[in-house]
JSON list of C-alpha atoms in Angstrom, two decimals:
[
{"chain": "A", "resi": 1, "resn": "SER", "atom": "CA", "xyz": [-8.34, -3.21, -20.08]},
{"chain": "A", "resi": 2, "resn": "GLN", "atom": "CA", "xyz": [-5.09, -1.82, -21.06]},
{"chain": "A", "resi": 3, "resn": "THR", "atom": "CA", "xyz": [-2.33, -3.97, -22.39]},
{"chain": "A", "resi": 4, "resn": "ILE", "atom": "CA", "xyz": [1.29, -3.43, -23.78]},
{"chain": "A", "resi": 5, "resn": "HIS", "atom": "CA", "xyz": [2.37, -5.59, -26.27]},
{"chain": "A", "resi": 6, "resn": "GLN", "atom": "CA", "xyz": [6.65, -5.69, -27.31]},
{"chain": "A", "resi": 7, "resn": "TRP", "atom": "CA", "xyz": [8.40, -7.57, -29.89]},
{"chain": "A", "resi": 8, "resn": "PRO", "atom": "CA", "xyz": [10.40, -9.70, -30.74]},
{"chain": "A", "resi": 9, "resn": "ALA", "atom": "CA", "xyz": [10.83, -11.35, -27.54]},
{"chain": "A", "resi": 10, "resn": "THR", "atom": "CA", "xyz": [14.82, -11.79, -28.42]},
{"chain": "A", "resi": 11, "resn": "LEU", "atom": "CA", "xyz": [16.91, -10.88, -31.06]},
{"chain": "A", "resi": 12, "resn": "VAL", "atom": "CA", "xyz": [20.70, -11.52, -32.28]},
{"chain": "A", "resi": 13, "resn": "GLN", "atom": "CA", "xyz": [22.00, -9.21, -34.48]},
{"chain": "A", "resi": 14, "resn": "PRO", "atom": "CA", "xyz": [25.82, -8.58, -35.57]},
{"chain": "A", "resi": 15, "resn": "VAL", "atom": "CA", "xyz": [27.75, -5.51, -35.23]},
{"chain": "A", "resi": 16, "resn": "GLY", "atom": "CA", "xyz": [26.52, -2.57, -37.37]},
{"chain": "A", "resi": 17, "resn": "SER", "atom": "CA", "xyz": [23.31, -3.84, -38.23]},
{"chain": "A", "resi": 18, "resn": "PRO", "atom": "CA", "xyz": [20.04, -1.50, -37.61]},
{"chain": "A", "resi": 19, "resn": "LEU", "atom": "CA", "xyz": [17.43, -2.21, -35.24]},
{"chain": "A", "resi": 20, "resn": "SER", "atom": "CA", "xyz": [14.05, -1.47, -34.70]},
{"chain": "A", "resi": 21, "resn": "LEU", "atom": "CA", "xyz": [11.87, -2.65, -31.76]},
{"chain": "A", "resi": 22, "resn": "GLU", "atom": "CA", "xyz": [8.19, -1.72, -31.68]},
{"chain": "A", "resi": 23, "resn": "CYS", "atom": "CA", "xyz": [6.15, -1.22, -29.05]},
{"chain": "A", "resi": 24, "resn": "THR", "atom": "CA", "xyz": [1.93, -0.77, -28.80]},
{"chain": "A", "resi": 25, "resn": "VAL", "atom": "CA", "xyz": [-0.64, -0.14, -26.19]},
{"chain": "A", "resi": 26, "resn": "GLU", "atom": "CA", "xyz": [-3.89, -0.95, -26.14]},
{"chain": "A", "resi": 27, "resn": "GLY", "atom": "CA", "xyz": [-6.85, 0.46, -24.31]},
{"chain": "A", "resi": 28, "resn": "THR", "atom": "CA", "xyz": [-5.96, 3.94, -23.72]},
{"chain": "A", "resi": 29, "resn": "SER", "atom": "CA", "xyz": [-5.30, 6.93, -25.43]},
{"chain": "A", "resi": 30, "resn": "ASN", "atom": "CA", "xyz": [-2.59, 9.62, -25.22]},
{"chain": "A", "resi": 31, "resn": "PRO", "atom": "CA", "xyz": [-0.44, 7.30, -23.10]},
{"chain": "A", "resi": 32, "resn": "ASN", "atom": "CA", "xyz": [3.20, 8.38, -21.66]},
{"chain": "A", "resi": 33, "resn": "LEU", "atom": "CA", "xyz": [5.42, 5.95, -22.93]},
{"chain": "A", "resi": 34, "resn": "TYR", "atom": "CA", "xyz": [9.06, 5.00, -22.21]},
{"chain": "A", "resi": 35, "resn": "TRP", "atom": "CA", "xyz": [12.04, 2.78, -23.33]},
{"chain": "A", "resi": 36, "resn": "TYR", "atom": "CA", "xyz": [14.34, 1.32, -20.96]},
{"chain": "A", "resi": 37, "resn": "ARG", "atom": "CA", "xyz": [17.52, -0.87, -20.72]},
{"chain": "A", "resi": 38, "resn": "GLN", "atom": "CA", "xyz": [18.49, -3.31, -18.43]},
{"chain": "A", "resi": 39, "resn": "ALA", "atom": "CA", "xyz": [22.15, -4.33, -18.80]},
{"chain": "A", "resi": 40, "resn": "ALA", "atom": "CA", "xyz": [23.47, -7.67, -17.41]},
{"chain": "A", "resi": 41, "resn": "GLY", "atom": "CA", "xyz": [23.42, -7.36, -13.74]},
{"chain": "A", "resi": 42, "resn": "ARG", "atom": "CA", "xyz": [22.69, -3.94, -13.82]},
{"chain": "A", "resi": 43, "resn": "GLY", "atom": "CA", "xyz": [19.31, -1.56, -13.04]},
{"chain": "A", "resi": 44, "resn": "LEU", "atom": "CA", "xyz": [16.90, -0.27, -15.62]},
{"chain": "A", "resi": 45, "resn": "GLN", "atom": "CA", "xyz": [18.20, 2.88, -17.44]},
{"chain": "A", "resi": 46, "resn": "LEU", "atom": "CA", "xyz": [15.63, 5.05, -18.46]},
{"chain": "A", "resi": 47, "resn": "LEU", "atom": "CA", "xyz": [16.55, 5.82, -22.31]},
{"chain": "A", "resi": 48, "resn": "PHE", "atom": "CA", "xyz": [13.50, 7.78, -23.95]},
{"chain": "A", "resi": 49, "resn": "TYR", "atom": "CA", "xyz": [10.17, 9.30, -22.82]},
{"chain": "A", "resi": 50, "resn": "SER", "atom": "CA", "xyz": [7.26, 10.40, -24.89]},
{"chain": "A", "resi": 51, "resn": "VAL", "atom": "CA", "xyz": [4.20, 12.34, -23.89]},
{"chain": "A", "resi": 52, "resn": "GLY", "atom": "CA", "xyz": [2.47, 12.31, -27.16]},
{"chain": "A", "resi": 53, "resn": "ILE", "atom": "CA", "xyz": [2.89, 11.98, -31.12]},
{"chain": "A", "resi": 54, "resn": "GLY", "atom": "CA", "xyz": [6.30, 13.12, -32.42]},
{"chain": "A", "resi": 55, "resn": "GLN", "atom": "CA", "xyz": [7.52, 14.03, -28.83]},
{"chain": "A", "resi": 56, "resn": "ILE", "atom": "CA", "xyz": [10.40, 12.47, -27.71]},
{"chain": "A", "resi": 57, "resn": "SER", "atom": "CA", "xyz": [12.49, 13.07, -24.88]},
{"chain": "A", "resi": 58, "resn": "SER", "atom": "CA", "xyz": [16.22, 11.67, -24.47]},
{"chain": "A", "resi": 59, "resn": "GLU", "atom": "CA", "xyz": [17.84, 10.84, -21.10]},
{"chain": "A", "resi": 60, "resn": "VAL", "atom": "CA", "xyz": [20.93, 9.80, -22.45]},
{"chain": "A", "resi": 61, "resn": "PRO", "atom": "CA", "xyz": [23.45, 10.20, -25.36]},
{"chain": "A", "resi": 62, "resn": "GLN", "atom": "CA", "xyz": [23.75, 7.20, -27.23]},
{"chain": "A", "resi": 63, "resn": "ASN", "atom": "CA", "xyz": [23.62, 4.90, -30.07]},
{"chain": "A", "resi": 64, "resn": "LEU", "atom": "CA", "xyz": [19.98, 5.02, -30.32]},
{"chain": "A", "resi": 65, "resn": "SER", "atom": "CA", "xyz": [16.83, 7.02, -31.16]},
{"chain": "A", "resi": 66, "resn": "ALA", "atom": "CA", "xyz": [13.18, 6.48, -30.52]},
{"chain": "A", "resi": 67, "resn": "SER", "atom": "CA", "xyz": [10.10, 7.68, -32.75]},
{"chain": "A", "resi": 68, "resn": "ARG", "atom": "CA", "xyz": [6.39, 7.73, -32.09]},
{"chain": "A", "resi": 69, "resn": "PRO", "atom": "CA", "xyz": [4.65, 7.71, -35.16]},
{"chain": "A", "resi": 70, "resn": "GLN", "atom": "CA", "xyz": [1.13, 7.07, -33.73]},
{"chain": "A", "resi": 71, "resn": "ASP", "atom": "CA", "xyz": [-0.35, 7.67, -30.23]},
{"chain": "A", "resi": 72, "resn": "ARG", "atom": "CA", "xyz": [0.02, 4.29, -29.04]},
{"chain": "A", "resi": 73, "resn": "GLN", "atom": "CA", "xyz": [2.92, 3.38, -30.87]},
{"chain": "A", "resi": 74, "resn": "PHE", "atom": "CA", "xyz": [6.53, 3.62, -29.61]},
{"chain": "A", "resi": 75, "resn": "ILE", "atom": "CA", "xyz": [9.55, 2.51, -31.80]},
{"chain": "A", "resi": 76, "resn": "LEU", "atom": "CA", "xyz": [13.24, 2.19, -30.48]},
{"chain": "A", "resi": 77, "resn": "SER", "atom": "CA", "xyz": [15.90, 1.95, -33.36]},
{"chain": "A", "resi": 78, "resn": "SER", "atom": "CA", "xyz": [19.34, 2.39, -34.20]},
{"chain": "A", "resi": 79, "resn": "LYS", "atom": "CA", "xyz": [20.97, 2.61, -37.73]},
{"chain": "A", "resi": 80, "resn": "LYS", "atom": "CA", "xyz": [24.17, 0.32, -36.54]},
{"chain": "A", "resi": 81, "resn": "LEU", "atom": "CA", "xyz": [24.29, -1.65, -33.38]},
{"chain": "A", "resi": 82, "resn": "LEU", "atom": "CA", "xyz": [27.32, -1.84, -31.40]},
{"chain": "A", "resi": 83, "resn": "LEU", "atom": "CA", "xyz": [28.61, -4.37, -28.72]},
{"chain": "A", "resi": 84, "resn": "SER", "atom": "CA", "xyz": [27.42, -2.48, -25.88]},
{"chain": "A", "resi": 85, "resn": "ASP", "atom": "CA", "xyz": [23.81, -1.94, -27.21]},
{"chain": "A", "resi": 86, "resn": "SER", "atom": "CA", "xyz": [23.36, -5.68, -25.91]},
{"chain": "A", "resi": 87, "resn": "GLY", "atom": "CA", "xyz": [20.93, -5.77, -22.99]},
{"chain": "A", "resi": 88, "resn": "PHE", "atom": "CA", "xyz": [17.16, -6.13, -22.21]},
{"chain": "A", "resi": 89, "resn": "TYR", "atom": "CA", "xyz": [14.90, -3.37, -23.82]},
{"chain": "A", "resi": 90, "resn": "LEU", "atom": "CA", "xyz": [12.05, -2.90, -21.72]},
{"chain": "A", "resi": 91, "resn": "CYS", "atom": "CA", "xyz": [8.84, -0.53, -23.11]},
{"chain": "A", "resi": 92, "resn": "ALA", "atom": "CA", "xyz": [6.52, 0.91, -20.59]},
{"chain": "A", "resi": 93, "resn": "TRP", "atom": "CA", "xyz": [3.40, 2.80, -20.06]},
{"chain": "A", "resi": 94, "resn": "LEU", "atom": "CA", "xyz": [2.91, 4.90, -17.24]},
{"chain": "A", "resi": 95, "resn": "LEU", "atom": "CA", "xyz": [-0.97, 4.86, -15.70]},
{"chain": "A", "resi": 96, "resn": "THR", "atom": "CA", "xyz": [-0.68, 7.96, -13.26]},
{"chain": "A", "resi": 97, "resn": "VAL", "atom": "CA", "xyz": [2.18, 6.92, -11.47]},
{"chain": "A", "resi": 98, "resn": "GLU", "atom": "CA", "xyz": [2.10, 2.99, -12.06]},
{"chain": "A", "resi": 99, "resn": "ALA", "atom": "CA", "xyz": [4.10, 1.75, -14.99]},
{"chain": "A", "resi": 100, "resn": "PHE", "atom": "CA", "xyz": [3.31, -1.40, -16.71]},
{"chain": "A", "resi": 101, "resn": "PHE", "atom": "CA", "xyz": [6.09, -2.95, -18.93]},
{"chain": "A", "resi": 102, "resn": "GLY", "atom": "CA", "xyz": [6.03, -5.03, -22.04]},
{"chain": "A", "resi": 103, "resn": "GLN", "atom": "CA", "xyz": [7.35, -8.54, -22.07]},
{"chain": "A", "resi": 104, "resn": "GLY", "atom": "CA", "xyz": [10.85, -7.09, -22.98]},
{"chain": "A", "resi": 105, "resn": "THR", "atom": "CA", "xyz": [13.31, -7.58, -26.38]},
{"chain": "A", "resi": 106, "resn": "ARG", "atom": "CA", "xyz": [16.59, -9.30, -24.84]},
{"chain": "A", "resi": 107, "resn": "LEU", "atom": "CA", "xyz": [19.04, -8.25, -27.58]},
{"chain": "A", "resi": 108, "resn": "THR", "atom": "CA", "xyz": [22.54, -9.40, -28.13]},
{"chain": "A", "resi": 109, "resn": "VAL", "atom": "CA", "xyz": [24.67, -8.05, -30.52]},
{"chain": "A", "resi": 110, "resn": "VAL", "atom": "CA", "xyz": [27.58, -10.35, -32.02]},
{"chain": "B", "resi": 1, "resn": "ARG", "atom": "CA", "xyz": [26.18, 9.48, -6.34]},
{"chain": "B", "resi": 2, "resn": "LYS", "atom": "CA", "xyz": [23.46, 7.32, -7.67]},
{"chain": "B", "resi": 3, "resn": "GLU", "atom": "CA", "xyz": [19.56, 8.62, -7.70]},
{"chain": "B", "resi": 4, "resn": "VAL", "atom": "CA", "xyz": [18.21, 5.33, -6.14]},
{"chain": "B", "resi": 5, "resn": "GLU", "atom": "CA", "xyz": [20.82, 3.17, -4.21]},
{"chain": "B", "resi": 6, "resn": "GLN", "atom": "CA", "xyz": [20.37, -0.53, -2.81]},
{"chain": "B", "resi": 7, "resn": "ASP", "atom": "CA", "xyz": [22.42, -3.36, -1.66]},
{"chain": "B", "resi": 8, "resn": "PRO", "atom": "CA", "xyz": [22.03, -5.97, -4.62]},
{"chain": "B", "resi": 9, "resn": "GLY", "atom": "CA", "xyz": [22.81, -8.94, -2.34]},
{"chain": "B", "resi": 10, "resn": "PRO", "atom": "CA", "xyz": [21.81, -11.91, -3.16]},
{"chain": "B", "resi": 11, "resn": "PHE", "atom": "CA", "xyz": [19.94, -12.20, 0.50]},
{"chain": "B", "resi": 12, "resn": "ASN", "atom": "CA", "xyz": [20.04, -15.95, 0.93]},
{"chain": "B", "resi": 13, "resn": "VAL", "atom": "CA", "xyz": [17.19, -16.89, 3.72]},
{"chain": "B", "resi": 14, "resn": "PRO", "atom": "CA", "xyz": [15.50, -19.96, 4.44]},
{"chain": "B", "resi": 15, "resn": "GLU", "atom": "CA", "xyz": [11.92, -20.60, 3.94]},
{"chain": "B", "resi": 16, "resn": "GLY", "atom": "CA", "xyz": [9.88, -18.91, 7.13]},
{"chain": "B", "resi": 17, "resn": "ALA", "atom": "CA", "xyz": [12.06, -16.18, 7.87]},
{"chain": "B", "resi": 18, "resn": "THR", "atom": "CA", "xyz": [11.78, -12.26, 7.68]},
{"chain": "B", "resi": 19, "resn": "VAL", "atom": "CA", "xyz": [13.96, -10.17, 5.64]},
{"chain": "B", "resi": 20, "resn": "ALA", "atom": "CA", "xyz": [14.43, -6.63, 4.78]},
{"chain": "B", "resi": 21, "resn": "PHE", "atom": "CA", "xyz": [15.57, -4.10, 2.22]},
{"chain": "B", "resi": 22, "resn": "ASN", "atom": "CA", "xyz": [16.66, -0.74, 2.30]},
{"chain": "B", "resi": 23, "resn": "CYS", "atom": "CA", "xyz": [17.02, 1.86, -0.10]},
{"chain": "B", "resi": 24, "resn": "THR", "atom": "CA", "xyz": [18.12, 5.11, -0.26]},
{"chain": "B", "resi": 25, "resn": "TYR", "atom": "CA", "xyz": [17.37, 7.92, -2.92]},
{"chain": "B", "resi": 26, "resn": "SER", "atom": "CA", "xyz": [19.24, 11.50, -3.44]},
{"chain": "B", "resi": 27, "resn": "ASN", "atom": "CA", "xyz": [16.85, 13.50, -4.91]},
{"chain": "B", "resi": 28, "resn": "SER", "atom": "CA", "xyz": [14.74, 15.10, -1.91]},
{"chain": "B", "resi": 29, "resn": "ALA", "atom": "CA", "xyz": [11.99, 16.56, -4.29]},
{"chain": "B", "resi": 30, "resn": "SER", "atom": "CA", "xyz": [10.99, 13.19, -5.09]},
{"chain": "B", "resi": 31, "resn": "GLN", "atom": "CA", "xyz": [7.59, 12.38, -4.91]},
{"chain": "B", "resi": 32, "resn": "SER", "atom": "CA", "xyz": [6.28, 9.32, -5.29]},
{"chain": "B", "resi": 33, "resn": "PHE", "atom": "CA", "xyz": [8.14, 5.60, -4.49]},
{"chain": "B", "resi": 34, "resn": "PHE", "atom": "CA", "xyz": [7.32, 1.95, -5.10]},
{"chain": "B", "resi": 35, "resn": "TRP", "atom": "CA", "xyz": [8.76, -1.62, -4.67]},
{"chain": "B", "resi": 36, "resn": "TYR", "atom": "CA", "xyz": [8.89, -3.37, -7.96]},
{"chain": "B", "resi": 37, "resn": "ARG", "atom": "CA", "xyz": [9.40, -7.08, -8.36]},
{"chain": "B", "resi": 38, "resn": "GLN", "atom": "CA", "xyz": [11.36, -8.47, -11.29]},
{"chain": "B", "resi": 39, "resn": "ASP", "atom": "CA", "xyz": [11.64, -12.74, -11.80]},
{"chain": "B", "resi": 40, "resn": "CYS", "atom": "CA", "xyz": [14.63, -13.82, -13.69]},
{"chain": "B", "resi": 41, "resn": "ARG", "atom": "CA", "xyz": [14.45, -12.55, -17.16]},
{"chain": "B", "resi": 42, "resn": "LYS", "atom": "CA", "xyz": [10.96, -11.13, -16.89]},
{"chain": "B", "resi": 43, "resn": "GLU", "atom": "CA", "xyz": [9.65, -7.47, -16.80]},
{"chain": "B", "resi": 44, "resn": "PRO", "atom": "CA", "xyz": [9.36, -5.86, -13.51]},
{"chain": "B", "resi": 45, "resn": "LYS", "atom": "CA", "xyz": [5.90, -5.77, -12.05]},
{"chain": "B", "resi": 46, "resn": "LEU", "atom": "CA", "xyz": [4.69, -3.49, -9.23]},
{"chain": "B", "resi": 47, "resn": "LEU", "atom": "CA", "xyz": [4.78, -4.93, -5.70]},
{"chain": "B", "resi": 48, "resn": "MET", "atom": "CA", "xyz": [3.64, -2.00, -3.78]},
{"chain": "B", "resi": 49, "resn": "SER", "atom": "CA", "xyz": [3.52, 1.63, -3.31]},
{"chain": "B", "resi": 50, "resn": "VAL", "atom": "CA", "xyz": [5.08, 3.36, -0.21]},
{"chain": "B", "resi": 51, "resn": "TYR", "atom": "CA", "xyz": [3.60, 5.87, 1.74]},
{"chain": "B", "resi": 52, "resn": "SER", "atom": "CA", "xyz": [4.99, 7.88, 4.31]},
{"chain": "B", "resi": 53, "resn": "SER", "atom": "CA", "xyz": [2.32, 6.43, 7.28]},
{"chain": "B", "resi": 54, "resn": "GLY", "atom": "CA", "xyz": [3.93, 3.22, 6.38]},
{"chain": "B", "resi": 55, "resn": "ASN", "atom": "CA", "xyz": [1.83, 0.34, 4.29]},
{"chain": "B", "resi": 56, "resn": "GLU", "atom": "CA", "xyz": [0.81, -3.50, 4.55]},
{"chain": "B", "resi": 57, "resn": "ASP", "atom": "CA", "xyz": [-0.01, -6.06, 1.99]},
{"chain": "B", "resi": 58, "resn": "GLY", "atom": "CA", "xyz": [-0.06, -9.46, 3.58]},
{"chain": "B", "resi": 59, "resn": "ARG", "atom": "CA", "xyz": [3.52, -10.50, 4.64]},
{"chain": "B", "resi": 60, "resn": "PHE", "atom": "CA", "xyz": [4.74, -7.14, 3.39]},
{"chain": "B", "resi": 61, "resn": "THR", "atom": "CA", "xyz": [5.24, -3.86, 4.92]},
{"chain": "B", "resi": 62, "resn": "ALA", "atom": "CA", "xyz": [6.80, -0.83, 3.27]},
{"chain": "B", "resi": 63, "resn": "GLN", "atom": "CA", "xyz": [8.36, 2.16, 4.92]},
{"chain": "B", "resi": 64, "resn": "LEU", "atom": "CA", "xyz": [9.64, 5.73, 3.97]},
{"chain": "B", "resi": 65, "resn": "ASN", "atom": "CA", "xyz": [11.50, 7.93, 5.89]},
{"chain": "B", "resi": 66, "resn": "ARG", "atom": "CA", "xyz": [11.45, 11.19, 3.87]},
{"chain": "B", "resi": 67, "resn": "ALA", "atom": "CA", "xyz": [13.76, 12.85, 6.33]},
{"chain": "B", "resi": 68, "resn": "SER", "atom": "CA", "xyz": [16.62, 10.00, 5.91]},
{"chain": "B", "resi": 69, "resn": "GLN", "atom": "CA", "xyz": [15.46, 9.88, 2.27]},
{"chain": "B", "resi": 70, "resn": "TYR", "atom": "CA", "xyz": [15.57, 6.07, 3.05]},
{"chain": "B", "resi": 71, "resn": "ILE", "atom": "CA", "xyz": [12.69, 3.29, 1.96]},
{"chain": "B", "resi": 72, "resn": "SER", "atom": "CA", "xyz": [12.36, 0.14, 3.35]},
{"chain": "B", "resi": 73, "resn": "LEU", "atom": "CA", "xyz": [10.71, -3.55, 2.18]},
{"chain": "B", "resi": 74, "resn": "LEU", "atom": "CA", "xyz": [10.14, -6.00, 4.66]},
{"chain": "B", "resi": 75, "resn": "ILE", "atom": "CA", "xyz": [9.15, -9.73, 4.08]},
{"chain": "B", "resi": 76, "resn": "ARG", "atom": "CA", "xyz": [7.81, -11.82, 6.81]},
{"chain": "B", "resi": 77, "resn": "ASP", "atom": "CA", "xyz": [7.39, -15.82, 6.65]},
{"chain": "B", "resi": 78, "resn": "SER", "atom": "CA", "xyz": [9.16, -15.99, 3.39]},
{"chain": "B", "resi": 79, "resn": "LYS", "atom": "CA", "xyz": [8.18, -18.47, 0.80]},
{"chain": "B", "resi": 80, "resn": "LEU", "atom": "CA", "xyz": [10.04, -20.01, -1.98]},
{"chain": "B", "resi": 81, "resn": "SER", "atom": "CA", "xyz": [8.21, -18.03, -4.40]},
{"chain": "B", "resi": 82, "resn": "ASP", "atom": "CA", "xyz": [9.41, -14.72, -3.09]},
{"chain": "B", "resi": 83, "resn": "SER", "atom": "CA", "xyz": [12.50, -15.39, -4.60]},
{"chain": "B", "resi": 84, "resn": "ALA", "atom": "CA", "xyz": [13.21, -12.47, -6.90]},
{"chain": "B", "resi": 85, "resn": "THR", "atom": "CA", "xyz": [15.12, -9.02, -7.31]},
{"chain": "B", "resi": 86, "resn": "TYR", "atom": "CA", "xyz": [13.33, -6.24, -5.75]},
{"chain": "B", "resi": 87, "resn": "LEU", "atom": "CA", "xyz": [13.78, -3.24, -7.51]},
{"chain": "B", "resi": 88, "resn": "CYS", "atom": "CA", "xyz": [13.26, 0.44, -5.25]},
{"chain": "B", "resi": 89, "resn": "VAL", "atom": "CA", "xyz": [11.63, 3.04, -7.62]},
{"chain": "B", "resi": 90, "resn": "VAL", "atom": "CA", "xyz": [11.54, 6.66, -7.19]},
{"chain": "B", "resi": 91, "resn": "ASN", "atom": "CA", "xyz": [9.16, 9.19, -9.03]},
{"chain": "B", "resi": 92, "resn": "ARG", "atom": "CA", "xyz": [11.07, 12.40, -10.12]},
{"chain": "B", "resi": 93, "resn": "SER", "atom": "CA", "xyz": [9.71, 15.53, -9.67]},
{"chain": "B", "resi": 94, "resn": "GLY", "atom": "CA", "xyz": [9.89, 18.23, -12.44]},
{"chain": "B", "resi": 95, "resn": "GLY", "atom": "CA", "xyz": [10.54, 17.58, -15.83]},
{"chain": "B", "resi": 96, "resn": "GLY", "atom": "CA", "xyz": [7.81, 15.16, -16.52]},
{"chain": "B", "resi": 97, "resn": "ASN", "atom": "CA", "xyz": [6.66, 11.69, -14.94]},
{"chain": "B", "resi": 98, "resn": "LYS", "atom": "CA", "xyz": [9.96, 9.68, -14.96]},
{"chain": "B", "resi": 99, "resn": "LEU", "atom": "CA", "xyz": [10.31, 6.40, -12.81]},
{"chain": "B", "resi": 100, "resn": "THR", "atom": "CA", "xyz": [13.84, 5.64, -11.66]},
{"chain": "B", "resi": 101, "resn": "PHE", "atom": "CA", "xyz": [14.73, 2.43, -10.64]},
{"chain": "B", "resi": 102, "resn": "GLY", "atom": "CA", "xyz": [17.54, 1.22, -8.24]},
{"chain": "B", "resi": 103, "resn": "THR", "atom": "CA", "xyz": [19.59, -1.79, -9.31]},
{"chain": "B", "resi": 104, "resn": "GLY", "atom": "CA", "xyz": [17.47, -4.15, -7.48]},
{"chain": "B", "resi": 105, "resn": "THR", "atom": "CA", "xyz": [18.26, -6.57, -4.35]},
{"chain": "B", "resi": 106, "resn": "GLN", "atom": "CA", "xyz": [18.08, -9.94, -5.13]},
{"chain": "B", "resi": 107, "resn": "LEU", "atom": "CA", "xyz": [16.23, -12.79, -2.81]},
{"chain": "B", "resi": 108, "resn": "LYS", "atom": "CA", "xyz": [16.78, -16.12, -2.48]},
{"chain": "B", "resi": 109, "resn": "VAL", "atom": "CA", "xyz": [14.37, -18.13, -0.06]},
{"chain": "B", "resi": 110, "resn": "GLU", "atom": "CA", "xyz": [15.67, -21.51, 0.28]},
{"chain": "B", "resi": 111, "resn": "LEU", "atom": "CA", "xyz": [14.32, -24.82, 1.96]}
]
């Protein structure tokens, strides 16, 4: 069966530090992968999506970047975190039209 | 205007009540519609898809009105375990398969 893994579950990082969140999918090939962010009290905002290795589309200009080095690996990064980067980050995999989410990473930038 | 709009609530209802949530979307070319459930500090999970003909899954009924660009979710005989945030989700057409989420409606079912 297909599963999606995301880590770490929680992260506290100082302003200006780098960030790397990793997401991997099992049980499927060539998945469509997505990074969403949910700020406190707000909806899910699509940050990036990828339809294949090395193919990244950005939805909103921001302090973050994404990479897809392998078919089932999707990485969210930042060189220097801002306070406004705090939030709940979710990796998702789209099977036809249904999205399956990882357990999320709760990032607090201090 | 937001692409998907929902009343944030919270809706506080007694156990056994019937509650309805509404959602509107702005892109008339949207193709697929869903309700997701999100428990506190957890990831969203698919509750049900929404079809033009309306669909029912146990105590849950979803309806779509394409002419009014309006989606609804009805929960009958509410249970304490129904307490969660319900997210209205629309799959945009064009430019790839991308789900757009509403901000969610919070439901609290009380004794």
